[in-house]
């Protein structure tokens, strides 16, 4: 199994500022995923973060807006840059170990005023 | 609380076989239901969804019908391909607005 610590759990931010979300896993994983869940919507994959290489972004998401770091096999950060109210969402990191079970961080609820 | 139960895998089929992956749920109110797929080395992708009773979601030959009377949302495909080999997750969003996932079912399709 995996335990994922994600912080902050929630934040209220001003328009134009940036927020960095941290995700710490208690075991080494090759791939970590960052998702966004807008209010009442399903998950949308933002990017895949592999240790030692640049993150791979999904259509509609760009590195300038959502820079990701992956300095080692247990840690990753996602930054939401130059925020606007449309960025208000829950942001989640996730891993899947061998087998089928998904593990998610507890989520970061972001509100942008 | 909300929960999703899906059949355990792995499910191993030959190409062109019929696929069913069972999914049942427990939730308050009227949840929205989803199937996600995760291909090897990739993140979750939304496969299909249904937001109210009797709705049928469909995509890439996959279908699932929202059955409120049986609280089910079984995934079906008439003829699977090797490229369908992946892990499939059933999920719901209910009043709490957070996704609740099933345990995942691995599908292996052999040529």
GROMACS .gro file of C-alpha atoms in nm:
model
  224
    1UNK     CA    1   0.000   0.000   0.000
    2UNK     CA    2   0.098   0.365  -0.015
    3UNK     CA    3   0.040   0.661   0.209
    4UNK     CA    4   0.036   0.997   0.036
    5UNK     CA    5   0.068   1.320   0.228
    6UNK     CA    6  -0.054   1.623   0.039
    7UNK     CA    7  -0.043   1.980   0.157
    8UNK     CA    8  -0.185   2.229   0.198
    9UNK     CA    9  -0.529   2.075   0.241
   10UNK     CA   10  -0.695   2.399   0.146
   11UNK     CA   11  -0.607   2.757   0.067
   12UNK     CA   12  -0.774   3.079  -0.030
   13UNK     CA   13  -0.562   3.283  -0.266
   14UNK     CA   14  -0.574   3.618  -0.437
   15UNK     CA   15  -0.595   3.651  -0.812
   16UNK     CA   16  -0.253   3.674  -0.976
   17UNK     CA   17  -0.064   3.487  -0.705
   18UNK     CA   18   0.083   3.135  -0.717
   19UNK     CA   19   0.040   2.833  -0.493
   20UNK     CA   20   0.267   2.530  -0.467
   21UNK     CA   21   0.113   2.198  -0.364
   22UNK     CA   22   0.335   1.927  -0.220
   23UNK     CA   23   0.289   1.554  -0.243
   24UNK     CA   24   0.497   1.307  -0.039
   25UNK     CA   25   0.469   0.929  -0.084
   26UNK     CA   26   0.591   0.680   0.172
   27UNK     CA   27   0.741   0.451  -0.093
   28UNK     CA   28   0.936   0.500  -0.411
   29UNK     CA   29   0.725   0.530  -0.722
   30UNK     CA   30   0.829   0.592  -1.077
   31UNK     CA   31   0.521   0.779  -1.191
   32UNK     CA   32   0.310   1.031  -1.008
   33UNK     CA   33   0.002   1.193  -1.151
   34UNK     CA   34  -0.157   1.531  -1.087
   35UNK     CA   35  -0.530   1.575  -1.135
   36UNK     CA   36  -0.779   1.856  -1.109
   37UNK     CA   37  -1.138   1.813  -1.002
   38UNK     CA   38  -1.350   2.117  -1.071
   39UNK     CA   39  -1.663   2.156  -0.857
   40UNK     CA   40  -1.902   1.868  -0.921
   41UNK     CA   41  -1.696   1.744  -1.216
   42UNK     CA   42  -1.491   1.433  -1.275
   43UNK     CA   43  -1.114   1.414  -1.254
   44UNK     CA   44  -0.902   1.564  -1.527
   45UNK     CA   45  -0.540   1.462  -1.563
   46UNK     CA   46  -0.309   1.761  -1.564
   47UNK     CA   47   0.026   1.589  -1.608
   48UNK     CA   48   0.239   1.286  -1.540
   49UNK     CA   49   0.554   1.343  -1.337
   50UNK     CA   50   0.845   1.105  -1.380
   51UNK     CA   51   1.155   1.137  -1.171
   52UNK     CA   52   1.449   1.266  -1.368
   53UNK     CA   53   1.258   1.398  -1.666
   54UNK     CA   54   1.021   1.677  -1.753
   55UNK     CA   55   0.655   1.626  -1.677
   56UNK     CA   56   0.422   1.527  -1.959
   57UNK     CA   57   0.121   1.758  -1.985
   58UNK     CA   58  -0.225   1.678  -2.115
   59UNK     CA   59  -0.401   1.883  -2.375
   60UNK     CA   60  -0.515   2.213  -2.228
   61UNK     CA   61  -0.246   2.227  -1.961
   62UNK     CA   62   0.091   2.396  -2.005
   63UNK     CA   63   0.410   2.406  -1.804
   64UNK     CA   64   0.409   2.782  -1.760
   65UNK     CA   65   0.074   2.763  -1.582
   66UNK     CA   66   0.131   2.438  -1.391
   67UNK     CA   67   0.503   2.384  -1.337
   68UNK     CA   68   0.585   2.051  -1.175
   69UNK     CA   69   0.891   1.934  -0.994
   70UNK     CA   70   0.990   1.572  -0.929
   71UNK     CA   71   1.324   1.582  -0.751
   72UNK     CA   72   1.316   1.221  -0.627
   73UNK     CA   73   1.107   0.904  -0.627
   74UNK     CA   74   0.895   1.000  -0.324
   75UNK     CA   75   0.814   1.367  -0.375
   76UNK     CA   76   0.654   1.603  -0.625
   77UNK     CA   77   0.516   1.956  -0.634
   78UNK     CA   78   0.256   2.121  -0.855
   79UNK     CA   79   0.244   2.500  -0.877
   80UNK     CA   80  -0.068   2.681  -0.991
   81UNK     CA   81   0.067   3.007  -1.133
   82UNK     CA   82  -0.092   3.346  -1.187
   83UNK     CA   83  -0.419   3.219  -1.047
   84UNK     CA   84  -0.765   3.327  -1.154
   85UNK     CA   85  -1.106   3.228  -1.011
   86UNK     CA   86  -1.131   2.963  -1.285
   87UNK     CA   87  -0.848   2.777  -1.113
   88UNK     CA   88  -1.067   2.715  -0.808
   89UNK     CA   89  -1.070   2.335  -0.785
   90UNK     CA   90  -0.954   2.038  -0.589
   91UNK     CA   91  -0.604   1.930  -0.691
   92UNK     CA   92  -0.497   1.572  -0.627
   93UNK     CA   93  -0.180   1.374  -0.664
   94UNK     CA   94  -0.200   1.003  -0.724
   95UNK     CA   95   0.009   0.692  -0.764
   96UNK     CA   96  -0.069   0.338  -0.861
   97UNK     CA   97   0.159   0.068  -0.736
   98UNK     CA   98   0.177  -0.281  -0.876
   99UNK     CA   99  -0.174  -0.418  -0.887
  100UNK     CA  100  -0.488  -0.220  -0.943
  101UNK     CA  101  -0.543  -0.007  -0.638
  102UNK     CA  102  -0.519   0.367  -0.678
  103UNK     CA  103  -0.379   0.586  -0.406
  104UNK     CA  104  -0.466   0.951  -0.385
  105UNK     CA  105  -0.347   1.233  -0.171
  106UNK     CA  106  -0.611   1.393   0.047
  107UNK     CA  107  -0.651   1.675  -0.202
  108UNK     CA  108  -0.593   2.049  -0.195
  109UNK     CA  109  -0.907   2.259  -0.211
  110UNK     CA  110  -0.812   2.586  -0.377
  111UNK     CA  111  -1.034   2.892  -0.384
  112UNK     CA  112  -0.920   3.195  -0.583
  113UNK     CA  113  -1.080   3.528  -0.507
  114UNK     CA  114  -2.071   0.647   0.321
  115UNK     CA  115  -2.041   0.621  -0.053
  116UNK     CA  116  -1.877   0.313  -0.198
  117UNK     CA  117  -1.811   0.142  -0.529
  118UNK     CA  118  -1.761  -0.231  -0.573
  119UNK     CA  119  -1.631  -0.377  -0.895
  120UNK     CA  120  -1.536  -0.726  -0.993
  121UNK     CA  121  -1.187  -0.837  -0.916
  122UNK     CA  122  -0.949  -0.912  -1.193
  123UNK     CA  123  -0.764  -0.997  -1.383
  124UNK     CA  124  -1.011  -1.057  -1.659
  125UNK     CA  125  -0.844  -1.241  -1.945
  126UNK     CA  126  -1.019  -1.256  -2.282
  127UNK     CA  127  -0.935  -1.344  -2.637
  128UNK     CA  128  -0.955  -1.076  -2.901
  129UNK     CA  129  -1.312  -1.013  -3.027
  130UNK     CA  130  -1.468  -1.162  -2.712
  131UNK     CA  131  -1.751  -0.989  -2.526
  132UNK     CA  132  -1.655  -0.794  -2.217
  133UNK     CA  133  -1.851  -0.723  -1.902
  134UNK     CA  134  -1.701  -0.564  -1.593
  135UNK     CA  135  -1.952  -0.542  -1.311
  136UNK     CA  136  -1.984  -0.234  -1.095
  137UNK     CA  137  -2.232  -0.168  -0.814
  138UNK     CA  138  -2.249   0.131  -0.587
  139UNK     CA  139  -2.386   0.266  -0.262
  140UNK     CA  140  -2.449   0.638  -0.238
  141UNK     CA  141  -2.683   0.896  -0.097
  142UNK     CA  142  -2.906   1.079  -0.339
  143UNK     CA  143  -2.849   1.053  -0.711
  144UNK     CA  144  -2.480   1.015  -0.794
  145UNK     CA  145  -2.311   1.066  -1.126
  146UNK     CA  146  -2.131   0.752  -1.244
  147UNK     CA  147  -1.806   0.718  -1.435
  148UNK     CA  148  -1.574   0.463  -1.588
  149UNK     CA  149  -1.206   0.553  -1.604
  150UNK     CA  150  -0.932   0.362  -1.782
  151UNK     CA  151  -0.562   0.357  -1.709
  152UNK     CA  152  -0.336   0.222  -1.981
  153UNK     CA  153   0.014   0.100  -1.889
  154UNK     CA  154   0.240   0.391  -1.804
  155UNK     CA  155  -0.033   0.653  -1.832
  156UNK     CA  156  -0.268   0.846  -1.604
  157UNK     CA  157  -0.639   0.794  -1.561
  158UNK     CA  158  -0.859   0.887  -1.854
  159UNK     CA  159  -1.233   0.935  -1.841
  160UNK     CA  160  -1.389   0.664  -2.059
  161UNK     CA  161  -1.759   0.739  -2.020
  162UNK     CA  162  -2.012   0.877  -1.777
  163UNK     CA  163  -2.383   0.889  -1.695
  164UNK     CA  164  -2.549   1.147  -1.477
  165UNK     CA  165  -2.901   1.016  -1.425
  166UNK     CA  166  -3.099   0.695  -1.413
  167UNK     CA  167  -3.131   0.505  -1.744
  168UNK     CA  168  -2.865   0.719  -1.910
  169UNK     CA  169  -2.623   0.522  -2.125
  170UNK     CA  170  -2.265   0.639  -2.151
  171UNK     CA  171  -2.063   0.524  -2.450
  172UNK     CA  172  -1.717   0.578  -2.596
  173UNK     CA  173  -1.474   0.377  -2.810
  174UNK     CA  174  -1.721   0.087  -2.833
  175UNK     CA  175  -1.766   0.069  -2.456
  176UNK     CA  176  -2.109   0.120  -2.299
  177UNK     CA  177  -2.254   0.137  -1.950
  178UNK     CA  178  -2.613   0.202  -1.841
  179UNK     CA  179  -2.705   0.374  -1.514
  180UNK     CA  180  -2.941   0.129  -1.342
  181UNK     CA  181  -3.085   0.287  -1.031
  182UNK     CA  182  -3.306  -0.012  -0.947
  183UNK     CA  183  -3.003  -0.239  -0.920
  184UNK     CA  184  -2.752   0.038  -0.826
  185UNK     CA  185  -2.527  -0.082  -1.104
  186UNK     CA  186  -2.319   0.061  -1.388
  187UNK     CA  187  -2.169  -0.241  -1.564
  188UNK     CA  188  -1.915  -0.178  -1.840
  189UNK     CA  189  -1.960  -0.371  -2.165
  190UNK     CA  190  -1.793  -0.399  -2.501
  191UNK     CA  191  -1.904  -0.627  -2.780
  192UNK     CA  192  -1.561  -0.710  -2.923
  193UNK     CA  193  -1.244  -0.635  -2.732
  194UNK     CA  194  -0.907  -0.566  -2.888
  195UNK     CA  195  -0.555  -0.618  -2.759
  196UNK     CA  196  -0.528  -0.240  -2.729
  197UNK     CA  197  -0.810  -0.245  -2.468
  198UNK     CA  198  -0.575  -0.412  -2.220
  199UNK     CA  199  -0.570  -0.175  -1.923
  200UNK     CA  200  -0.706  -0.127  -1.574
  201UNK     CA  201  -1.066  -0.004  -1.554
  202UNK     CA  202  -1.206   0.192  -1.260
  203UNK     CA  203  -1.569   0.254  -1.179
  204UNK     CA  204  -1.635   0.574  -0.983
  205UNK     CA  205  -1.911   0.799  -0.857
  206UNK     CA  206  -1.969   1.153  -0.740
  207UNK     CA  207  -2.251   1.196  -0.490
  208UNK     CA  208  -2.346   1.472  -0.252
  209UNK     CA  209  -1.997   1.500  -0.112
  210UNK     CA  210  -1.860   1.609  -0.451
  211UNK     CA  211  -1.548   1.393  -0.415
  212UNK     CA  212  -1.490   1.103  -0.646
  213UNK     CA  213  -1.517   0.758  -0.493
  214UNK     CA  214  -1.339   0.485  -0.688
  215UNK     CA  215  -1.381   0.111  -0.706
  216UNK     CA  216  -1.080  -0.111  -0.663
  217UNK     CA  217  -1.002  -0.142  -1.033
  218UNK     CA  218  -1.023  -0.437  -1.271
  219UNK     CA  219  -0.733  -0.538  -1.489
  220UNK     CA  220  -0.829  -0.651  -1.838
  221UNK     CA  221  -0.587  -0.855  -2.045
  222UNK     CA  222  -0.678  -0.926  -2.406
  223UNK     CA  223  -0.481  -1.192  -2.588
  224UNK     CA  224  -0.446  -1.204  -2.965
   0.00000   0.00000   0.00000
